[in-house]
Amino acid sequence: MPDSSQIPIYTLAEQWLSQDRDPKTRAQIETLVDSKDEARLEQLLRNPVEFGTAGLRARMEAGYSRLNKATIITASQGLSAYVEREVKDACLRGVVVGHDHRHNSAVFAQLAVRAFLDRGFKVYFYPGLSFTPQVPFAVKHLGAACGVMITASHNPKDDNGYKVYWENGAQIKPPLDVGIAKCIQEHNVPKNWDISAVAQDLNVVDVSASMLDAYVEATKVHVQDIEQNRRSSLQYVYTPMHGVGAPFAKRIIEAFGLPAYVPVPEQLRPDPDFPTVAFPNPEEKGALEMAKAAADSRGIGLVVANDPDADRFAAAEKQQDGSWLAFTGDQLGTIFAAAVLENTRRQGIPDAKVAMVNSTVSSRMLEAMAHKDGFHYADTLTGFKWMANELASMEQQGYHIGFGYEEAIGYMIGDPVLDKDGISALAVFLQLAAGLHSKGKRVADYLEEQYARYGYFVSSNLYFICPDPAKTNRIFSQIRFGSIGSGGSSLDAQQEEGDVVERTEFVRPHCNDVLRYPRTIGGFPVSYIRDLTVGFEMRDVDKHEGPLTLSESQFVPEFPVSAGSHMITFETRNGGRLTMRTSGTEPKLKYYLEVRNADNDRQAAARDLQTMVQAIADELVQAKKNGL
């Protein structure tokens, strides 16, 4: 399709109608044309849905800007052409395709299979419902050329997605996304809509049973003492949040010899409308209320959950005072890291050969654990596409893949799945809870032991709603340049009147700007800055006083730089770490703040945290002035 920005909207509509063979989506565009609703046609047709490192994700409607049969076909045509070109023996090695229970997921998956078959690929197919980690597991286990999972995870019910895994079993990362997107543009007319004979095609292999068996067997490496598991009297409530997780959770729990779960009946069966929750995400406030109520009614003190496609895991535990503690994503990350380290030691793997990673917006407690215990640690950009590929690279260097996580309740334990996996996380967590239960302990007690050993970490991950992109840019310009005049980027820009924060003066002649970051946040000296928007990273910032002229090769970040989004990280001498960034999908200015107290002084950590939270609003974002 030529540049759609130059095509009249009714011409775009005619073009769509000439290609679309789905009566439902055709009728939607025809109705809008008849009613001359140009604004709505613009929304649906003008800007094609973008393929990125997360693949595709959008609302299910008609048009180039949405997910529908036509855009699924063209995505699959382009992807199959790209994989055939870039991966050796791709057609012979095949592609893995799976889908969740969302509206249209099964049909979208079959259309993807059809496109790969037409390209000459062997297809390993999950014709029934699958949980997302099954696809990357099968790609790696079978040595396939790539994988496609049709899912929108815990997005609202009207959304769907097209998630792509590369030949190593990890999500794609740049520049693969750019190459695939270009290939999709080259194959943007949907050709084959016929899925009637997909399941019977000789090049389609149903791997539902064989790959589940292989997955369970591979995950059993984490079983510590199956006889102890079988003796456990642990009781717990489980919810798959109206998703696909229940039968797979049952299978892995049985394989570990653990007690069966008590279900939340209203949420047990797959339901694409998610009728009992506002958002089908166990991380959302209130999402576990029904599960906790079921636990309360039976005198049970533990609740565990998967999100709808079962790649995430959440847990809550009743405390001695009768209150429920919903573990944060970082707290669960700490619990898993400690449990994994105990298990690798049982297996005789030296700590120095164990690799663990987390995202740069997740807790630094994992880093503190690595410093104390000596395992290999790295942080990465946000997203498992970065973490899984980093761990895969470490494995090639001779390290044992131990654990990776992000604060958004995603956990990767071991190497069978190079992505977050809520089913294996569920089993490992329950095994830990069962062992602690036999000693009269809670999981919260185990977390307390980690704080005593590594120091106390307290966090605040929040956001400001800012629907005006220009205002968001001005706010980050103020943080970065100390001035909102002319974007704050010129060499002669002055510190804004009323700005009482002392600032750096890092002159970059090659960029014609002066970086004027705050030297303190809430009165605490800034020791480290990393700005992945303009490409700057400096340690011991507080030791550089006065003006400093930088060359183009100085203080360049290790992480990739992207001028298209804002992301700045500060560290302070009181053990604080703050990352501020924009969201790619929502009108939010997000921040991730954590304070560590190495002496486990919780009151001091809490005070420092609150001081910094206030400083973010008053000094950095200037929330009142900006109407946030």
mmCIF file of C-alpha atoms in Angstrom, residues 379-543:
data_model
loop_
_atom_site.group_PDB
_atom_site.id
_atom_site.type_symbol
_atom_site.label_atom_id
_atom_site.label_comp_id
_atom_site.label_asym_id
_atom_site.label_seq_id
_atom_site.Cartn_x
_atom_site.Cartn_y
_atom_site.Cartn_z
ATOM 1 C CA ASP A 379 19.867 -5.281 34.266
ATOM 2 C CA THR A 380 18.250 -4.650 30.904
ATOM 3 C CA LEU A 381 15.761 -2.396 29.237
ATOM 4 C CA THR A 382 12.119 -3.057 30.087
ATOM 5 C CA GLY A 383 10.624 -6.162 28.505
ATOM 6 C CA PHE A 384 11.411 -9.843 28.271
ATOM 7 C CA LYS A 385 12.670 -9.414 24.724
ATOM 8 C CA TRP A 386 15.723 -7.838 26.354
ATOM 9 C CA MET A 387 15.959 -10.026 29.451
ATOM 10 C CA ALA A 388 15.515 -13.373 27.701
ATOM 11 C CA ASN A 389 18.004 -12.526 24.976
ATOM 12 C CA GLU A 390 20.487 -11.322 27.618
ATOM 13 C CA LEU A 391 20.133 -14.595 29.523
ATOM 14 C CA ALA A 392 20.483 -16.575 26.281
ATOM 15 C CA SER A 393 23.711 -14.673 25.592
ATOM 16 C CA MET A 394 24.960 -15.428 29.104
ATOM 17 C CA GLU A 395 24.185 -19.107 28.569
ATOM 18 C CA GLN A 396 26.404 -19.070 25.486
ATOM 19 C CA GLN A 397 29.175 -17.654 27.687
ATOM 20 C CA GLY A 398 28.930 -20.675 29.977
ATOM 21 C CA TYR A 399 26.541 -19.399 32.642
ATOM 22 C CA HIS A 400 23.576 -21.345 33.989
ATOM 23 C CA ILE A 401 20.285 -19.526 33.369
ATOM 24 C CA GLY A 402 18.857 -19.000 36.826
ATOM 25 C CA PHE A 403 16.170 -16.369 36.810
ATOM 26 C CA GLY A 404 14.867 -13.216 35.164
ATOM 27 C CA TYR A 405 11.986 -10.947 36.101
ATOM 28 C CA GLU A 406 10.239 -7.620 35.646
ATOM 29 C CA GLU A 407 8.205 -5.784 38.258
ATOM 30 C CA ALA A 408 5.025 -6.259 36.194
ATOM 31 C CA ILE A 409 4.674 -9.802 37.695
ATOM 32 C CA GLY A 410 6.592 -11.554 34.909
ATOM 33 C CA TYR A 411 9.016 -14.346 35.919
ATOM 34 C CA MET A 412 11.327 -16.609 33.925
ATOM 35 C CA ILE A 413 12.747 -19.510 35.956
ATOM 36 C CA GLY A 414 15.466 -21.571 34.279
ATOM 37 C CA ASP A 415 15.879 -22.017 30.539
ATOM 38 C CA PRO A 416 13.013 -24.175 29.187
ATOM 39 C CA VAL A 417 11.063 -21.020 28.279
ATOM 40 C CA LEU A 418 12.907 -17.876 27.203
ATOM 41 C CA ASP A 419 10.030 -15.648 28.246
ATOM 42 C CA LYS A 420 7.937 -14.970 31.307
ATOM 43 C CA ASP A 421 6.052 -18.094 32.393
ATOM 44 C CA GLY A 422 3.245 -17.982 34.933
ATOM 45 C CA ILE A 423 2.755 -21.759 35.101
ATOM 46 C CA SER A 424 6.303 -22.674 36.121
ATOM 47 C CA ALA A 425 6.310 -19.685 38.504
ATOM 48 C CA LEU A 426 3.100 -20.997 40.076
ATOM 49 C CA ALA A 427 4.645 -24.427 40.720
ATOM 50 C CA VAL A 428 7.924 -23.075 42.139
ATOM 51 C CA PHE A 429 6.073 -20.644 44.406
ATOM 52 C CA LEU A 430 3.681 -23.301 45.721
ATOM 53 C CA GLN A 431 6.564 -25.671 46.390
ATOM 54 C CA LEU A 432 8.263 -22.962 48.441
ATOM 55 C CA ALA A 433 5.013 -22.152 50.277
ATOM 56 C CA ALA A 434 4.460 -25.848 51.016
ATOM 57 C CA GLY A 435 7.957 -26.233 52.474
ATOM 58 C CA LEU A 436 7.537 -23.127 54.613
ATOM 59 C CA HIS A 437 4.073 -24.278 55.726
ATOM 60 C CA SER A 438 5.547 -27.538 57.015
ATOM 61 C CA LYS A 439 7.806 -25.436 59.278
ATOM 62 C CA GLY A 440 4.962 -23.220 60.480
ATOM 63 C CA LYS A 441 6.122 -20.258 58.371
ATOM 64 C CA ARG A 442 4.539 -17.965 55.837
ATOM 65 C CA VAL A 443 6.001 -16.791 52.554
ATOM 66 C CA ALA A 444 6.110 -13.310 54.104
ATOM 67 C CA ASP A 445 8.493 -14.701 56.742
ATOM 68 C CA TYR A 446 10.776 -15.902 53.949
ATOM 69 C CA LEU A 447 10.732 -12.415 52.427
ATOM 70 C CA GLU A 448 11.648 -10.942 55.816
ATOM 71 C CA GLU A 449 14.680 -13.237 55.942
ATOM 72 C CA GLN A 450 15.852 -11.789 52.630
ATOM 73 C CA TYR A 451 15.471 -8.224 53.926
ATOM 74 C CA ALA A 452 17.528 -9.139 56.990
ATOM 75 C CA ARG A 453 20.268 -10.558 54.764
ATOM 76 C CA TYR A 454 20.370 -8.022 51.917
ATOM 77 C CA GLY A 455 18.809 -4.853 53.321
ATOM 78 C CA TYR A 456 15.350 -3.364 53.131
ATOM 79 C CA PHE A 457 13.936 -2.086 49.862
ATOM 80 C CA VAL A 458 10.751 -0.047 49.642
ATOM 81 C CA SER A 459 9.229 1.225 46.418
ATOM 82 C CA SER A 460 6.592 3.464 44.926
ATOM 83 C CA ASN A 461 5.615 2.900 41.295
ATOM 84 C CA LEU A 462 3.049 5.473 40.218
ATOM 85 C CA TYR A 463 2.134 7.729 37.296
ATOM 86 C CA PHE A 464 0.756 11.119 36.344
ATOM 87 C CA ILE A 465 -1.980 11.341 33.713
ATOM 88 C CA CYS A 466 -0.856 13.743 30.978
ATOM 89 C CA PRO A 467 -2.946 13.535 27.776
ATOM 90 C CA ASP A 468 -1.039 16.445 26.193
ATOM 91 C CA PRO A 469 2.183 15.146 24.537
ATOM 92 C CA ALA A 470 3.534 18.692 24.206
ATOM 93 C CA LYS A 471 3.212 19.211 27.949
ATOM 94 C CA THR A 472 4.952 15.900 28.619
ATOM 95 C CA ASN A 473 7.818 17.002 26.383
ATOM 96 C CA ARG A 474 8.062 20.322 28.258
ATOM 97 C CA ILE A 475 8.207 18.530 31.605
ATOM 98 C CA PHE A 476 11.054 16.295 30.487
ATOM 99 C CA SER A 477 12.783 19.288 28.907
ATOM 100 C CA GLN A 478 12.653 21.055 32.284
ATOM 101 C CA ILE A 479 14.134 17.999 34.014
ATOM 102 C CA ARG A 480 16.820 17.551 31.378
ATOM 103 C CA PHE A 481 17.748 21.143 30.493
ATOM 104 C CA GLY A 482 16.503 23.185 33.446
ATOM 105 C CA SER A 483 14.563 25.396 31.058
ATOM 106 C CA ILE A 484 11.366 25.148 29.057
ATOM 107 C CA GLY A 485 12.247 28.056 26.794
ATOM 108 C CA SER A 486 12.808 26.980 23.185
ATOM 109 C CA GLY A 487 12.805 23.369 24.271
ATOM 110 C CA GLY A 488 15.693 24.101 26.635
ATOM 111 C CA SER A 489 18.222 22.766 24.196
ATOM 112 C CA SER A 490 20.302 25.792 23.234
ATOM 113 C CA LEU A 491 23.678 26.578 24.733
ATOM 114 C CA ASP A 492 22.483 29.941 26.037
ATOM 115 C CA ALA A 493 19.258 28.622 27.659
ATOM 116 C CA GLN A 494 18.934 29.866 31.225
ATOM 117 C CA GLN A 495 17.651 28.107 34.294
ATOM 118 C CA GLU A 496 13.945 28.838 34.589
ATOM 119 C CA GLU A 497 12.935 31.505 37.058
ATOM 120 C CA GLY A 498 11.713 29.970 40.293
ATOM 121 C CA ASP A 499 13.695 26.775 39.792
ATOM 122 C CA VAL A 500 15.520 26.492 43.133
ATOM 123 C CA VAL A 501 17.143 23.114 42.432
ATOM 124 C CA GLU A 502 20.904 23.203 41.896
ATOM 125 C CA ARG A 503 21.725 21.777 38.491
ATOM 126 C CA THR A 504 24.565 20.259 36.508
ATOM 127 C CA GLU A 505 26.192 22.149 33.665
ATOM 128 C CA PHE A 506 27.333 19.536 31.189
ATOM 129 C CA VAL A 507 28.029 21.274 27.886
ATOM 130 C CA ARG A 508 27.678 19.203 24.701
ATOM 131 C CA PRO A 509 28.944 21.335 21.780
ATOM 132 C CA HIS A 510 28.255 18.517 19.322
ATOM 133 C CA CYS A 511 24.567 18.648 20.288
ATOM 134 C CA ASN A 512 24.413 22.403 20.854
ATOM 135 C CA ASP A 513 22.945 21.925 24.327
ATOM 136 C CA VAL A 514 23.717 22.000 28.046
ATOM 137 C CA LEU A 515 22.454 19.168 30.230
ATOM 138 C CA ARG A 516 21.153 20.741 33.426
ATOM 139 C CA TYR A 517 19.904 17.813 35.456
ATOM 140 C CA PRO A 518 19.007 18.327 39.129
ATOM 141 C CA ARG A 519 21.921 17.710 41.477
ATOM 142 C CA THR A 520 19.574 16.723 44.294
ATOM 143 C CA ILE A 521 16.141 15.108 44.586
ATOM 144 C CA GLY A 522 14.383 15.883 47.847
ATOM 145 C CA GLY A 523 17.697 17.141 49.178
ATOM 146 C CA PHE A 524 19.501 13.853 48.487
ATOM 147 C CA PRO A 525 22.604 14.188 46.249
ATOM 148 C CA VAL A 526 22.267 12.643 42.786
ATOM 149 C CA SER A 527 25.117 10.173 42.172
ATOM 150 C CA TYR A 528 24.111 8.642 38.838
ATOM 151 C CA ILE A 529 22.185 9.731 35.741
ATOM 152 C CA ARG A 530 21.229 7.760 32.641
ATOM 153 C CA ASP A 531 19.173 9.438 29.938
ATOM 154 C CA LEU A 532 18.213 7.056 27.141
ATOM 155 C CA THR A 533 16.488 9.799 25.167
ATOM 156 C CA VAL A 534 19.478 12.062 24.524
ATOM 157 C CA GLY A 535 22.169 9.424 25.109
ATOM 158 C CA PHE A 536 23.921 10.289 28.382
ATOM 159 C CA GLU A 537 25.152 8.169 31.305
ATOM 160 C CA MET A 538 27.378 9.288 34.190
ATOM 161 C CA ARG A 539 28.373 7.806 37.530
ATOM 162 C CA ASP A 540 29.548 9.831 40.533
ATOM 163 C CA VAL A 541 27.696 12.860 39.228
ATOM 164 C CA ASP A 542 28.076 14.641 42.563
ATOM 165 C CA LYS A 543 31.868 14.528 42.216
#
